[in-house]
Tab-separated table of C-alpha atoms and ligand atoms in Angstrom:
chain	number	residue	atom	x	y	z
A	1	UNK	CA	-19.264	25.768	-17.339
A	2	UNK	CA	-18.536	23.013	-19.820
A	3	UNK	CA	-15.626	24.779	-21.583
A	4	UNK	CA	-13.765	24.673	-18.286
A	5	UNK	CA	-14.200	20.922	-17.959
A	6	UNK	CA	-12.250	18.421	-20.040
A	7	UNK	CA	-14.217	16.511	-22.681
A	8	UNK	CA	-14.568	12.752	-22.289
A	9	UNK	CA	-12.856	12.150	-25.622
A	10	UNK	CA	-9.477	13.863	-25.933
A	11	UNK	CA	-7.514	11.793	-28.459
A	12	UNK	CA	-4.111	13.201	-27.425
A	13	UNK	CA	-4.727	11.384	-24.146
A	14	UNK	CA	-4.741	7.926	-25.701
A	15	UNK	CA	-6.548	6.336	-22.753
A	16	UNK	CA	-9.730	8.255	-23.589
A	17	UNK	CA	-10.101	6.752	-27.071
A	18	UNK	CA	-11.709	3.481	-26.031
A	19	UNK	CA	-13.140	4.659	-22.733
A	20	UNK	CA	-15.001	7.869	-23.563
A	21	UNK	CA	-18.720	7.215	-24.087
A	22	UNK	CA	-19.642	7.672	-27.755
A	23	UNK	CA	-23.300	8.416	-27.096
A	24	UNK	CA	-24.464	11.686	-25.563
A	25	UNK	CA	-25.100	11.748	-21.826
A	26	UNK	CA	-28.776	11.955	-20.928
A	27	UNK	CA	-29.956	15.049	-19.080
A	28	UNK	CA	-32.187	14.443	-16.094
A	29	UNK	CA	-35.077	16.781	-15.351
A	30	UNK	CA	-34.597	19.629	-12.875
A	31	UNK	CA	-33.982	18.393	-9.352
A	32	UNK	CA	-33.199	14.753	-10.120
A	33	UNK	CA	-29.510	15.207	-9.245
A	34	UNK	CA	-30.307	17.229	-6.124
A	35	UNK	CA	-29.659	14.873	-3.274
A	36	UNK	CA	-27.024	14.778	-0.575
A	37	UNK	CA	-23.465	13.582	-1.046
A	38	UNK	CA	-22.634	10.111	0.204
A	39	UNK	CA	-22.077	9.639	3.914
A	40	UNK	CA	-18.447	8.636	3.715
A	41	UNK	CA	-17.977	5.671	6.037
A	42	UNK	CA	-14.231	5.928	6.553
A	43	UNK	CA	-12.891	7.566	9.710
A	44	UNK	CA	-10.049	10.110	9.805
A	45	UNK	CA	-7.325	9.787	12.427
A	46	UNK	CA	-5.178	12.644	13.756
A	47	UNK	CA	-2.121	11.853	11.646
A	48	UNK	CA	-3.852	10.856	8.414
A	49	UNK	CA	-3.066	14.300	6.976
A	50	UNK	CA	0.693	13.846	7.519
A	51	UNK	CA	2.175	11.619	4.827
A	52	UNK	CA	5.651	12.035	6.303
A	53	UNK	CA	4.785	10.270	9.585
A	54	UNK	CA	3.270	6.983	8.513
A	55	UNK	CA	6.453	4.918	8.904
A	56	UNK	CA	9.403	4.507	11.248
A	57	UNK	CA	11.542	7.035	9.391
A	58	UNK	CA	10.972	10.143	7.319
A	59	UNK	CA	10.515	9.859	3.557
A	60	UNK	CA	13.195	11.185	1.224
A	61	UNK	CA	12.250	14.361	-0.580
A	62	UNK	CA	11.399	18.001	-0.256
A	63	UNK	CA	8.988	18.330	2.693
A	64	UNK	CA	5.997	20.527	1.793
A	65	UNK	CA	2.751	21.772	3.309
A	66	UNK	CA	-0.258	21.742	0.987
A	67	UNK	CA	-3.208	23.741	2.211
A	68	UNK	CA	-6.247	25.574	0.928
A	69	UNK	CA	-9.983	25.979	1.264
A	70	UNK	CA	-12.831	23.896	-0.092
A	71	UNK	CA	-15.676	26.138	-1.204
A	72	UNK	CA	-19.111	25.704	-2.758
A	73	UNK	CA	-20.095	27.402	-6.000
A	74	UNK	CA	-21.228	30.472	-4.026
A	75	UNK	CA	-17.838	30.743	-2.342
A	76	UNK	CA	-19.041	29.438	1.012
A	77	UNK	CA	-16.744	27.094	2.939
A	78	UNK	CA	-17.482	23.388	3.045
A	79	UNK	CA	-16.912	22.362	6.636
A	80	UNK	CA	-16.053	18.875	7.871
A	81	UNK	CA	-15.846	17.565	4.335
A	82	UNK	CA	-13.488	14.706	3.538
A	83	UNK	CA	-10.429	15.317	1.345
A	84	UNK	CA	-8.494	12.262	0.135
A	85	UNK	CA	-5.089	12.521	-1.575
A	86	UNK	CA	-2.599	10.154	-3.145
A	87	UNK	CA	0.687	10.728	-4.963
A	88	UNK	CA	4.009	9.378	-6.202
A	89	UNK	CA	7.100	9.562	-4.013
A	90	UNK	CA	9.946	12.041	-4.567
A	91	UNK	CA	11.406	9.774	-7.246
A	92	UNK	CA	8.145	9.701	-9.212
A	93	UNK	CA	7.148	6.172	-8.191
A	94	UNK	CA	3.790	5.051	-6.788
A	95	UNK	CA	3.404	2.298	-4.244
A	96	UNK	CA	1.435	0.252	-6.786
A	97	UNK	CA	2.371	-3.083	-8.292
A	98	UNK	CA	1.372	-1.844	-11.748
A	99	UNK	CA	3.787	1.104	-11.602
A	100	UNK	CA	6.695	-0.010	-13.801
A	101	UNK	CA	8.782	3.175	-13.583
A	102	UNK	CA	12.351	2.063	-12.730
A	103	UNK	CA	12.706	4.540	-9.875
A	104	UNK	CA	13.150	3.552	-6.237
A	105	UNK	CA	10.321	2.948	-3.802
A	106	UNK	CA	10.717	4.704	-0.478
A	107	UNK	CA	10.154	2.396	2.519
A	108	UNK	CA	9.062	5.442	4.517
A	109	UNK	CA	6.450	6.685	2.067
A	110	UNK	CA	3.051	5.239	1.210
A	111	UNK	CA	1.703	8.308	-0.549
A	112	UNK	CA	-1.915	8.419	0.677
A	113	UNK	CA	-3.616	10.730	3.164
A	114	UNK	CA	-6.953	12.165	4.151
A	115	UNK	CA	-8.358	14.893	6.339
A	116	UNK	CA	-11.535	16.770	7.170
A	117	UNK	CA	-11.853	20.478	6.464
A	118	UNK	CA	-12.173	22.801	9.466
A	119	UNK	CA	-14.799	25.457	10.241
A	120	UNK	CA	-13.384	27.731	7.492
A	121	UNK	CA	-13.332	24.919	4.949
A	122	UNK	CA	-9.577	24.627	5.269
A	123	UNK	CA	-7.598	21.445	4.638
A	124	UNK	CA	-3.908	20.860	5.335
A	125	UNK	CA	-1.524	18.080	4.355
A	126	UNK	CA	2.132	17.574	5.125
A	127	UNK	CA	3.914	15.528	2.501
A	128	UNK	CA	6.928	15.504	0.212
A	129	UNK	CA	6.936	17.002	-3.254
A	130	UNK	CA	6.096	14.231	-5.731
A	131	UNK	CA	8.459	13.589	-8.621
A	132	UNK	CA	7.537	13.751	-12.300
A	133	UNK	CA	7.114	10.318	-13.865
A	134	UNK	CA	7.113	8.847	-17.369
A	135	UNK	CA	4.065	7.242	-18.958
A	136	UNK	CA	3.537	5.535	-22.273
A	137	UNK	CA	0.980	7.908	-23.814
A	138	UNK	CA	3.421	9.109	-26.505
A	139	UNK	CA	7.158	9.156	-27.040
A	140	UNK	CA	9.009	10.630	-24.074
A	141	UNK	CA	5.793	11.453	-22.228
A	142	UNK	CA	6.208	12.663	-18.633
A	143	UNK	CA	3.520	13.675	-16.179
A	144	UNK	CA	4.174	16.984	-14.407
A	145	UNK	CA	4.471	16.655	-10.626
A	146	UNK	CA	0.946	16.388	-9.189
A	147	UNK	CA	-1.090	15.302	-6.205
A	148	UNK	CA	-4.402	13.497	-6.807
A	149	UNK	CA	-7.386	14.824	-4.838
A	150	UNK	CA	-10.815	13.297	-4.208
A	151	UNK	CA	-13.687	15.252	-2.626
A	152	UNK	CA	-17.399	14.737	-1.974
A	153	UNK	CA	-18.731	18.134	-0.932
A	154	UNK	CA	-22.347	18.455	0.137
A	155	UNK	CA	-24.346	17.153	-2.815
A	156	UNK	CA	-24.183	14.198	-5.153
A	157	UNK	CA	-23.221	16.515	-8.000
A	158	UNK	CA	-20.383	18.063	-5.945
A	159	UNK	CA	-18.227	14.935	-6.336
A	160	UNK	CA	-14.790	15.766	-7.741
A	161	UNK	CA	-11.637	13.804	-8.485
A	162	UNK	CA	-8.856	15.978	-9.827
A	163	UNK	CA	-5.123	16.712	-9.676
A	164	UNK	CA	-3.151	19.596	-8.195
A	165	UNK	CA	-0.033	20.814	-10.017
A	166	UNK	CA	2.933	22.950	-8.953
A	167	UNK	CA	3.672	26.451	-10.275
A	168	UNK	CA	6.218	26.832	-13.046
A	169	UNK	CA	6.452	23.146	-13.938
A	170	UNK	CA	7.779	23.023	-17.543
A	171	UNK	CA	5.976	19.737	-18.166
A	172	UNK	CA	2.503	21.264	-17.823
A	173	UNK	CA	2.207	22.637	-21.399
A	174	UNK	CA	3.162	19.192	-22.745
A	175	UNK	CA	0.775	17.164	-20.588
A	176	UNK	CA	-2.348	16.039	-22.475
A	177	UNK	CA	-4.195	15.326	-19.224
A	178	UNK	CA	-3.886	18.922	-18.036
A	179	UNK	CA	-4.190	20.318	-21.587
A	180	UNK	CA	-7.488	18.465	-22.058
A	181	UNK	CA	-9.095	21.364	-20.178
A	182	UNK	CA	-9.958	23.726	-23.038
A	183	UNK	CA	-9.445	27.101	-21.346
A	184	UNK	CA	-6.231	28.419	-19.842
A	185	UNK	CA	-8.389	29.817	-17.015
A	186	UNK	CA	-9.595	26.304	-16.247
A	187	UNK	CA	-6.092	24.828	-16.354
A	188	UNK	CA	-4.826	27.599	-14.076
A	189	UNK	CA	-7.356	26.504	-11.454
A	190	UNK	CA	-5.425	23.278	-11.010
A	191	UNK	CA	-2.076	24.956	-10.341
A	192	UNK	CA	-1.194	25.661	-6.718
A	193	UNK	CA	0.646	28.798	-5.649
A	194	UNK	CA	3.766	29.062	-3.579
A	195	UNK	CA	2.628	30.372	-0.187
A	196	UNK	CA	5.393	32.253	1.649
A	197	UNK	CA	3.120	33.074	4.614
A	198	UNK	CA	2.393	29.423	5.366
A	199	UNK	CA	5.967	28.328	4.648
A	200	UNK	CA	7.577	27.335	7.963
A	201	UNK	CA	11.127	28.666	8.492
A	202	UNK	CA	13.837	26.000	8.643
A	203	UNK	CA	11.226	23.302	7.972
A	204	UNK	CA	8.959	23.244	4.877
A	205	UNK	CA	7.770	25.187	1.833
A	206	UNK	CA	4.024	25.659	1.529
A	207	UNK	CA	1.705	25.589	-1.475
A	208	UNK	CA	-1.836	26.905	-1.441
A	209	UNK	CA	-4.650	25.566	-3.577
A	210	UNK	CA	-8.356	26.336	-3.205
A	211	UNK	CA	-10.985	23.971	-4.550
A	212	UNK	CA	-14.472	25.014	-5.669
A	213	UNK	CA	-17.143	22.315	-5.920
A	214	UNK	CA	-20.531	22.275	-7.626
A	215	UNK	CA	-23.572	22.726	-5.439
A	216	UNK	CA	-24.221	24.544	-2.212
A	217	UNK	CA	-22.826	24.033	1.248
A	218	UNK	CA	-25.389	23.581	4.000
A	219	UNK	CA	-26.017	26.841	5.879
A	220	UNK	CA	-25.425	26.797	9.646
A	221	UNK	CA	-29.204	26.762	10.074
A	222	UNK	CA	-29.547	23.656	7.920
A	223	UNK	CA	-26.724	22.016	9.871
A	224	UNK	CA	-28.758	22.210	13.046
A	225	UNK	CA	-31.744	20.351	11.630
B	1	UNK	CA	-22.923	31.218	-15.841
B	2	UNK	CA	-20.080	29.264	-14.369
B	3	UNK	CA	-18.563	29.979	-11.008
B	4	UNK	CA	-14.846	29.378	-10.598
B	5	UNK	CA	-15.371	25.624	-10.387
B	6	UNK	CA	-12.327	23.406	-10.126
B	7	UNK	CA	-12.084	21.197	-13.223
B	8	UNK	CA	-11.945	17.418	-13.108
B	9	UNK	CA	-8.932	15.241	-13.959
B	10	UNK	CA	-8.653	11.500	-14.373
B	11	UNK	CA	-8.279	9.263	-11.329
B	12	UNK	CA	-5.338	7.715	-13.244
B	13	UNK	CA	-4.145	4.128	-12.888
B	14	UNK	CA	-2.536	4.363	-9.426
B	15	UNK	CA	-5.442	5.288	-7.136
B	16	UNK	CA	-5.114	1.910	-5.388
B	17	UNK	CA	-2.893	3.335	-2.662
B	18	UNK	CA	-5.406	6.037	-1.771
B	19	UNK	CA	-9.037	5.323	-2.535
B	20	UNK	CA	-10.095	1.699	-2.009
B	21	UNK	CA	-10.539	0.752	1.643
B	22	UNK	CA	-11.235	-2.399	3.587
B	23	UNK	CA	-14.861	-3.556	3.278
B	24	UNK	CA	-15.585	-0.564	1.065
B	25	UNK	CA	-17.618	-2.869	-1.161
B	26	UNK	CA	-19.868	-3.913	1.736
B	27	UNK	CA	-22.878	-1.648	2.179
B	28	UNK	CA	-24.232	-4.550	4.237
B	29	UNK	CA	-22.278	-7.497	5.647
B	30	UNK	CA	-22.358	-10.540	3.353
B	31	UNK	CA	-24.395	-13.500	4.562
B	32	UNK	CA	-26.920	-11.617	6.682
B	33	UNK	CA	-30.650	-11.625	5.956
B	34	UNK	CA	-31.739	-9.795	2.829
B	35	UNK	CA	-28.193	-9.083	1.694
B	36	UNK	CA	-27.579	-9.459	-2.025
B	37	UNK	CA	-24.408	-9.544	-4.035
B	38	UNK	CA	-23.914	-7.366	-7.118
B	39	UNK	CA	-21.220	-8.456	-9.583
B	40	UNK	CA	-20.135	-6.972	-12.841
B	41	UNK	CA	-17.386	-6.010	-15.193
B	42	UNK	CA	-16.243	-2.695	-16.621
B	43	UNK	CA	-15.522	-2.971	-20.353
B	44	UNK	CA	-14.035	-0.592	-22.901
B	45	UNK	CA	-15.043	0.163	-26.504
B	46	UNK	CA	-13.446	-3.045	-27.748
B	47	UNK	CA	-15.101	-5.145	-25.062
B	48	UNK	CA	-11.791	-5.468	-23.197
B	49	UNK	CA	-11.846	-5.449	-19.376
B	50	UNK	CA	-10.946	-2.188	-17.638
B	51	UNK	CA	-8.683	-3.223	-14.733
B	52	UNK	CA	-8.139	0.295	-13.402
B	53	UNK	CA	-11.655	1.532	-12.689
B	54	UNK	CA	-13.224	2.534	-9.382
B	55	UNK	CA	-16.961	2.340	-8.775
B	56	UNK	CA	-19.004	4.006	-6.082
B	57	UNK	CA	-22.633	3.164	-5.413
B	58	UNK	CA	-24.818	5.404	-3.349
B	59	UNK	CA	-28.455	5.662	-2.450
B	60	UNK	CA	-29.552	7.907	0.418
B	61	UNK	CA	-31.020	5.596	3.060
B	62	UNK	CA	-29.112	2.550	1.873
B	63	UNK	CA	-25.529	3.686	2.064
B	64	UNK	CA	-22.291	4.118	0.196
B	65	UNK	CA	-19.912	1.583	-1.276
B	66	UNK	CA	-16.623	1.824	-3.138
B	67	UNK	CA	-14.858	-0.958	-5.040
B	68	UNK	CA	-12.119	-1.123	-7.649
B	69	UNK	CA	-11.985	-3.498	-10.600
B	70	UNK	CA	-9.502	-6.386	-10.691
B	71	UNK	CA	-7.311	-7.575	-13.569
B	72	UNK	CA	-10.461	-8.974	-15.265
B	73	UNK	CA	-12.286	-5.671	-14.918
B	74	UNK	CA	-14.548	-7.288	-12.316
B	75	UNK	CA	-16.055	-5.659	-9.241
B	76	UNK	CA	-18.589	-6.639	-6.604
B	77	UNK	CA	-20.710	-5.117	-3.842
B	78	UNK	CA	-22.871	-6.552	-1.104
B	79	UNK	CA	-25.925	-4.547	-0.126
B	80	UNK	CA	-29.586	-4.583	0.735
B	81	UNK	CA	-32.059	-3.450	-1.871
B	82	UNK	CA	-33.078	0.192	-1.596
B	83	UNK	CA	-36.728	1.208	-1.518
B	84	UNK	CA	-38.624	3.270	-4.049
B	85	UNK	CA	-37.619	6.945	-3.988
B	86	UNK	CA	-39.846	9.996	-4.418
B	87	UNK	CA	-38.950	12.046	-7.491
B	88	UNK	CA	-38.651	15.840	-7.248
B	89	UNK	CA	-41.735	16.208	-9.456
B	90	UNK	CA	-43.947	14.098	-7.164
B	91	UNK	CA	-43.707	10.883	-9.137
B	92	UNK	CA	-42.040	7.742	-7.744
B	93	UNK	CA	-38.665	6.396	-8.869
B	94	UNK	CA	-38.172	2.643	-8.944
B	95	UNK	CA	-35.571	1.235	-6.513
B	96	UNK	CA	-32.091	1.906	-7.887
B	97	UNK	CA	-28.518	2.759	-7.013
B	98	UNK	CA	-26.612	5.739	-8.316
B	99	UNK	CA	-23.375	4.365	-9.744
B	100	UNK	CA	-20.328	6.593	-10.234
B	101	UNK	CA	-17.472	5.359	-12.435
B	102	UNK	CA	-13.875	6.589	-12.344
B	103	UNK	CA	-11.045	5.150	-14.453
B	104	UNK	CA	-7.770	5.864	-16.123
B	105	UNK	CA	-8.839	7.405	-19.426
B	106	UNK	CA	-11.932	9.067	-17.948
B	107	UNK	CA	-11.113	12.748	-17.625
B	108	UNK	CA	-14.402	13.184	-15.737
B	109	UNK	CA	-16.350	10.604	-13.808
B	110	UNK	CA	-19.468	9.023	-15.255
B	111	UNK	CA	-22.798	8.572	-13.527
B	112	UNK	CA	-25.276	5.812	-14.262
B	113	UNK	CA	-28.029	3.963	-12.405
B	114	UNK	CA	-28.548	0.323	-11.559
B	115	UNK	CA	-32.187	-0.811	-11.422
B	116	UNK	CA	-33.524	-4.185	-10.250
B	117	UNK	CA	-34.854	-6.920	-12.555
B	118	UNK	CA	-37.719	-7.955	-10.254
B	119	UNK	CA	-39.347	-4.510	-10.407
B	120	UNK	CA	-40.972	-4.730	-13.820
B	121	UNK	CA	-43.933	-2.501	-12.967
B	122	UNK	CA	-41.983	0.119	-11.035
B	123	UNK	CA	-39.303	0.192	-13.756
B	124	UNK	CA	-41.957	0.680	-16.442
B	125	UNK	CA	-43.247	3.739	-14.576
B	126	UNK	CA	-39.826	5.128	-13.604
B	127	UNK	CA	-39.413	8.730	-14.828
B	128	UNK	CA	-35.701	8.328	-15.551
B	129	UNK	CA	-35.902	4.982	-17.367
B	130	UNK	CA	-38.641	6.548	-19.473
B	131	UNK	CA	-36.216	9.224	-20.681
B	132	UNK	CA	-34.084	6.492	-22.224
B	133	UNK	CA	-34.848	4.999	-25.622
B	134	UNK	CA	-36.354	1.536	-25.000
B	135	UNK	CA	-33.525	-0.361	-26.700
B	136	UNK	CA	-30.960	1.090	-24.277
B	137	UNK	CA	-32.955	0.709	-21.036
B	138	UNK	CA	-31.700	-2.808	-20.445
B	139	UNK	CA	-28.179	-1.418	-19.894
B	140	UNK	CA	-29.512	0.090	-16.654
B	141	UNK	CA	-31.254	-3.008	-15.286
B	142	UNK	CA	-29.222	-5.666	-13.484
B	143	UNK	CA	-29.813	-9.326	-14.338
B	144	UNK	CA	-30.378	-12.292	-12.044
B	145	UNK	CA	-27.517	-14.711	-12.536
B	146	UNK	CA	-26.742	-17.702	-10.247
B	147	UNK	CA	-28.031	-16.018	-7.123
B	148	UNK	CA	-26.294	-12.690	-7.708
B	149	UNK	CA	-27.272	-9.545	-9.526
B	150	UNK	CA	-25.136	-8.953	-12.584
B	151	UNK	CA	-24.482	-5.409	-13.795
B	152	UNK	CA	-21.857	-4.607	-16.412
B	153	UNK	CA	-20.646	-1.120	-17.278
B	154	UNK	CA	-19.790	-0.728	-20.968
B	155	UNK	CA	-18.011	2.585	-21.370
B	156	UNK	CA	-18.278	2.755	-25.155
B	157	UNK	CA	-19.535	0.959	-28.237
B	158	UNK	CA	-22.205	-1.631	-28.811
B	159	UNK	CA	-24.588	-1.849	-25.840
B	160	UNK	CA	-22.872	1.171	-24.309
B	161	UNK	CA	-24.239	1.830	-20.831
B	162	UNK	CA	-26.524	4.843	-20.531
B	163	UNK	CA	-24.781	7.626	-18.619
B	164	UNK	CA	-26.407	10.724	-17.180
B	165	UNK	CA	-25.229	14.325	-17.194
B	166	UNK	CA	-24.675	15.779	-13.741
C	301	FE2	FE1	-0.547	10.417	-10.917
């Protein structure tokens, strides 16, 4: 499992150098991490999954649908689990006062959304394709286009914060954040696929990306308890 | 062997638009009976504040809180103290919070625990604290400080906080 996860210290990603713990993590005995995921206190409204309808007008950019399933490590769907996303606008700029990229803000785009998965573990967002953006990690460093995801799943150890990338992006091989994952197979798991079936004619391209979390989903029987 | 788990990536510096939420740091409303305030700082390997970290605290039965650090690396929560928790092996765990740390520069989140300073006996018997070499245990125990509980998270270096594998 560990070769598919990034290490804490990955010197090419300069930010890890002073933030990665230097001492080994301590292993807890069997069962000590087996307790339920947090009860997330935030509610989800009907339009929270649609990042293109949070303002008076529509955001500039390529409208896209991002959808997929959230599964446990046995491949079972995680139902009614919260998915939070945030991203840059089409110009590669975040609505964040610390974002210094000289690209325009979009008055019609905040760049944050959330939704609950359905009975099949499916999530669905409508948004615009985020732009690539520069960062100061090394000379001429650019992040590939990505959407940040945050999920809880069913157990404490299911917690995941990660990033979804877009197929064919030429910046991916040069990105130390993505390349910190040692195996190509692991990196590939963060790249969405163009989804012609979900693409809506005359309206929006679709990308599909499934997410697999540690731990086990509750069975229907357990749900009823 | 591994299933096809989705790997982790850093929360990055710009999670402010998406993750923090109003009153996320309040597991219990400030000012009511029995409510305590937890304050601390997240620090890097040079002892510099980490202004782009996000902390979550969680204890089943007590609740969930989420707070980001400010430009000084400081965060705070208000909560009630959790009770003792049964351990999977039948022993008893001292009252504590599970603390999850995300930050720019952390490719995976970190997990630690915050224990309480007024629980000397329960802490001495706690099965998890006893896994930690004595000199490092104090990094997991908050300190009383002007009516609040103080708990710093040192990501690296001298007095590095103890983190647990998940
Ligand atoms: Fe980003």
